CSV table of C-alpha atoms in Angstrom, one decimal:
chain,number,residue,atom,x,y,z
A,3,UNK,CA,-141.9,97.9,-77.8
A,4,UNK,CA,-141.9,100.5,-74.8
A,5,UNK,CA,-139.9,99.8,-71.9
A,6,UNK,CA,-141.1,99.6,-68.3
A,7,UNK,CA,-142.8,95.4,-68.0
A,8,UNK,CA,-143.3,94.9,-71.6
A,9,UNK,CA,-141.6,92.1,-73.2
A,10,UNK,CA,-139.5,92.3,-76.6
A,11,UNK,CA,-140.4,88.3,-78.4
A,12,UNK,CA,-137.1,87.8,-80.2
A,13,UNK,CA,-138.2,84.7,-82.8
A,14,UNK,CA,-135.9,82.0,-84.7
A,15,UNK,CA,-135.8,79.9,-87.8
A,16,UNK,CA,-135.6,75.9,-86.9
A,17,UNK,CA,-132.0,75.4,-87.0
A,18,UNK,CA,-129.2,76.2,-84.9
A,19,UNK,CA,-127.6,79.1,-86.4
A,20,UNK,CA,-130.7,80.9,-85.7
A,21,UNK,CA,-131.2,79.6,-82.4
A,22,UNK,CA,-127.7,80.8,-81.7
A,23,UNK,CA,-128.3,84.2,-82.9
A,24,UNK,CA,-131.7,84.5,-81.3
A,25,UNK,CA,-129.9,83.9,-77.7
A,26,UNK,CA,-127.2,86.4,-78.5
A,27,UNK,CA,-130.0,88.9,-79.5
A,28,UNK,CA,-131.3,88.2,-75.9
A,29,UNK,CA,-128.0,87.8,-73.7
A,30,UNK,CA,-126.9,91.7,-75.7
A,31,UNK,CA,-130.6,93.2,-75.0
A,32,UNK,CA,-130.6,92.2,-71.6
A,33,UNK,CA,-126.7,93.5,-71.1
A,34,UNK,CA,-127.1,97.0,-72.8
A,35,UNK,CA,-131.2,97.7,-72.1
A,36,UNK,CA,-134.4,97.8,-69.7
A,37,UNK,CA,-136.5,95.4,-72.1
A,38,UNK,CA,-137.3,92.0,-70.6
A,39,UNK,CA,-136.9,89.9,-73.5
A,40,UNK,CA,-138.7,86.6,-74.7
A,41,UNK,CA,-136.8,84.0,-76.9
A,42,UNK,CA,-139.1,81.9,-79.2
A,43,UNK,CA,-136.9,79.5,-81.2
A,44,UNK,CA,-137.8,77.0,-83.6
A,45,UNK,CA,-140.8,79.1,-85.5
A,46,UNK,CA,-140.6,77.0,-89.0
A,47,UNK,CA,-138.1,79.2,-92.0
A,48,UNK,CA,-138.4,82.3,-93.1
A,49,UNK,CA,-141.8,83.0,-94.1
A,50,UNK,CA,-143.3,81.5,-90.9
A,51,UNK,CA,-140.9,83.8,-89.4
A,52,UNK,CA,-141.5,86.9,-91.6
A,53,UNK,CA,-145.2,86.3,-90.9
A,54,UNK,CA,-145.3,85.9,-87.4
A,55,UNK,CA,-143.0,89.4,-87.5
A,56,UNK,CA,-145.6,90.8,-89.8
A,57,UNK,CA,-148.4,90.1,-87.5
A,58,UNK,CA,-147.3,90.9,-84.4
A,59,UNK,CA,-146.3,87.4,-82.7
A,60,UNK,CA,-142.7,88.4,-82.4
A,61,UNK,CA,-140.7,92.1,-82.3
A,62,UNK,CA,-137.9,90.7,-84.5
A,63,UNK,CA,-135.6,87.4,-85.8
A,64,UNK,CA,-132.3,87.3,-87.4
A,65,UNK,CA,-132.6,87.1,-91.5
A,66,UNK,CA,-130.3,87.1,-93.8
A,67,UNK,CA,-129.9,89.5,-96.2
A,68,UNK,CA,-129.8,87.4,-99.3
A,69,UNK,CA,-132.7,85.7,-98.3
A,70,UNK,CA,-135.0,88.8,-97.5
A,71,UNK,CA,-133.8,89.6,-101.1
A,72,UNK,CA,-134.2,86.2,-103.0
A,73,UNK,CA,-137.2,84.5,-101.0
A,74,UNK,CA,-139.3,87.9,-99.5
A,75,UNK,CA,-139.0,90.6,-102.3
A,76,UNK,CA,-138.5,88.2,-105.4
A,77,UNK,CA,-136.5,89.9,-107.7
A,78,UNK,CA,-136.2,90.7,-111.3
A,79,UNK,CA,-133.3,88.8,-113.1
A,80,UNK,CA,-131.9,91.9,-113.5
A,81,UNK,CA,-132.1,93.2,-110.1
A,82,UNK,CA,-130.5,89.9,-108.9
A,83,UNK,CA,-127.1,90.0,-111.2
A,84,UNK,CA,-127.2,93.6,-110.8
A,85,UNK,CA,-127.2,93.4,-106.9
A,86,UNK,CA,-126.2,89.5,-105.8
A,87,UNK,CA,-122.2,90.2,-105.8
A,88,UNK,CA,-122.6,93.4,-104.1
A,89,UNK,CA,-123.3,93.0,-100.6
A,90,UNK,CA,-123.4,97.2,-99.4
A,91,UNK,CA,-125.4,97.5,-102.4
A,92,UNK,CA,-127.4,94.5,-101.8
A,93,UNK,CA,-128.1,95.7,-98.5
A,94,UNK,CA,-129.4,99.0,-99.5
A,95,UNK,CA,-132.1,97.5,-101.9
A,96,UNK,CA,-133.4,95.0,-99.1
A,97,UNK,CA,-133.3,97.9,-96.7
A,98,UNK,CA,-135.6,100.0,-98.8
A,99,UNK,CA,-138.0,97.5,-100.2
A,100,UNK,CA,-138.5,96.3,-96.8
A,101,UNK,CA,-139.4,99.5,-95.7
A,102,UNK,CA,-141.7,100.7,-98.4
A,103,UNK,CA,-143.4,97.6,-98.8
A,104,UNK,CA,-143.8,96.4,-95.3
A,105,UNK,CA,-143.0,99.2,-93.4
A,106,UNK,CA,-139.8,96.9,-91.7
A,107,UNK,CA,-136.5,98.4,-91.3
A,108,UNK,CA,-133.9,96.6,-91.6
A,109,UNK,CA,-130.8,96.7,-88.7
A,110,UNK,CA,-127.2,97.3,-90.4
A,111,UNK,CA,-125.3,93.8,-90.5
């Protein structure tokens, strides 16, 4: 999203963790940028989330590592007791799937 009138659509889950992380998205874009931003809470779970991100309805939502890995890339058995109990690791995976197979990057925790 370029700055200068267009709007960053920052999207939630439907509970209130997300709704609470979706707002402090907004209140740190607004402090340390020039994009206006639009906060669209209550979308459904994750993959009404991940497709409306997919698609173009919103810029970006706040997921959870685990779940990109668990629910979004479905992993092998192995890849799951390999990487489950080692978050930087964990991380690293979802960060490079995400990329190569939907061409989303991932923001560092």
């Amino acid at each position: 999203v370029a700055q200068g009138g267009k709007v960053l659509r920052i999207g939630s889950k439907i509970f209130t963790e997300q709704y609470i992380l979706a707002h402090l998205f907004a209140q740190l874009i607004n402090g340390y940028t020039n994009y206006d931003v639009e906060v669209k809470t209550g979308l459904g779970g994750t993959k009404v989330c991940f497709d409306a991100l997919r698609t173009g309805a919103i810029d970006v939502y706040p997921e959870y590592t685990g779940t990109g890995f668990q629910v979004l890339l479905t992993p092998t058995a192995a890849e799951m007791e390999q990487l489950i109990t080692d978050a930087p690791a964990l991380y690293q995976y979802v960060d490079q799937a995400f990329m190569q197979q939907y061409g989303i990057d991932w923001l560092a925790p």
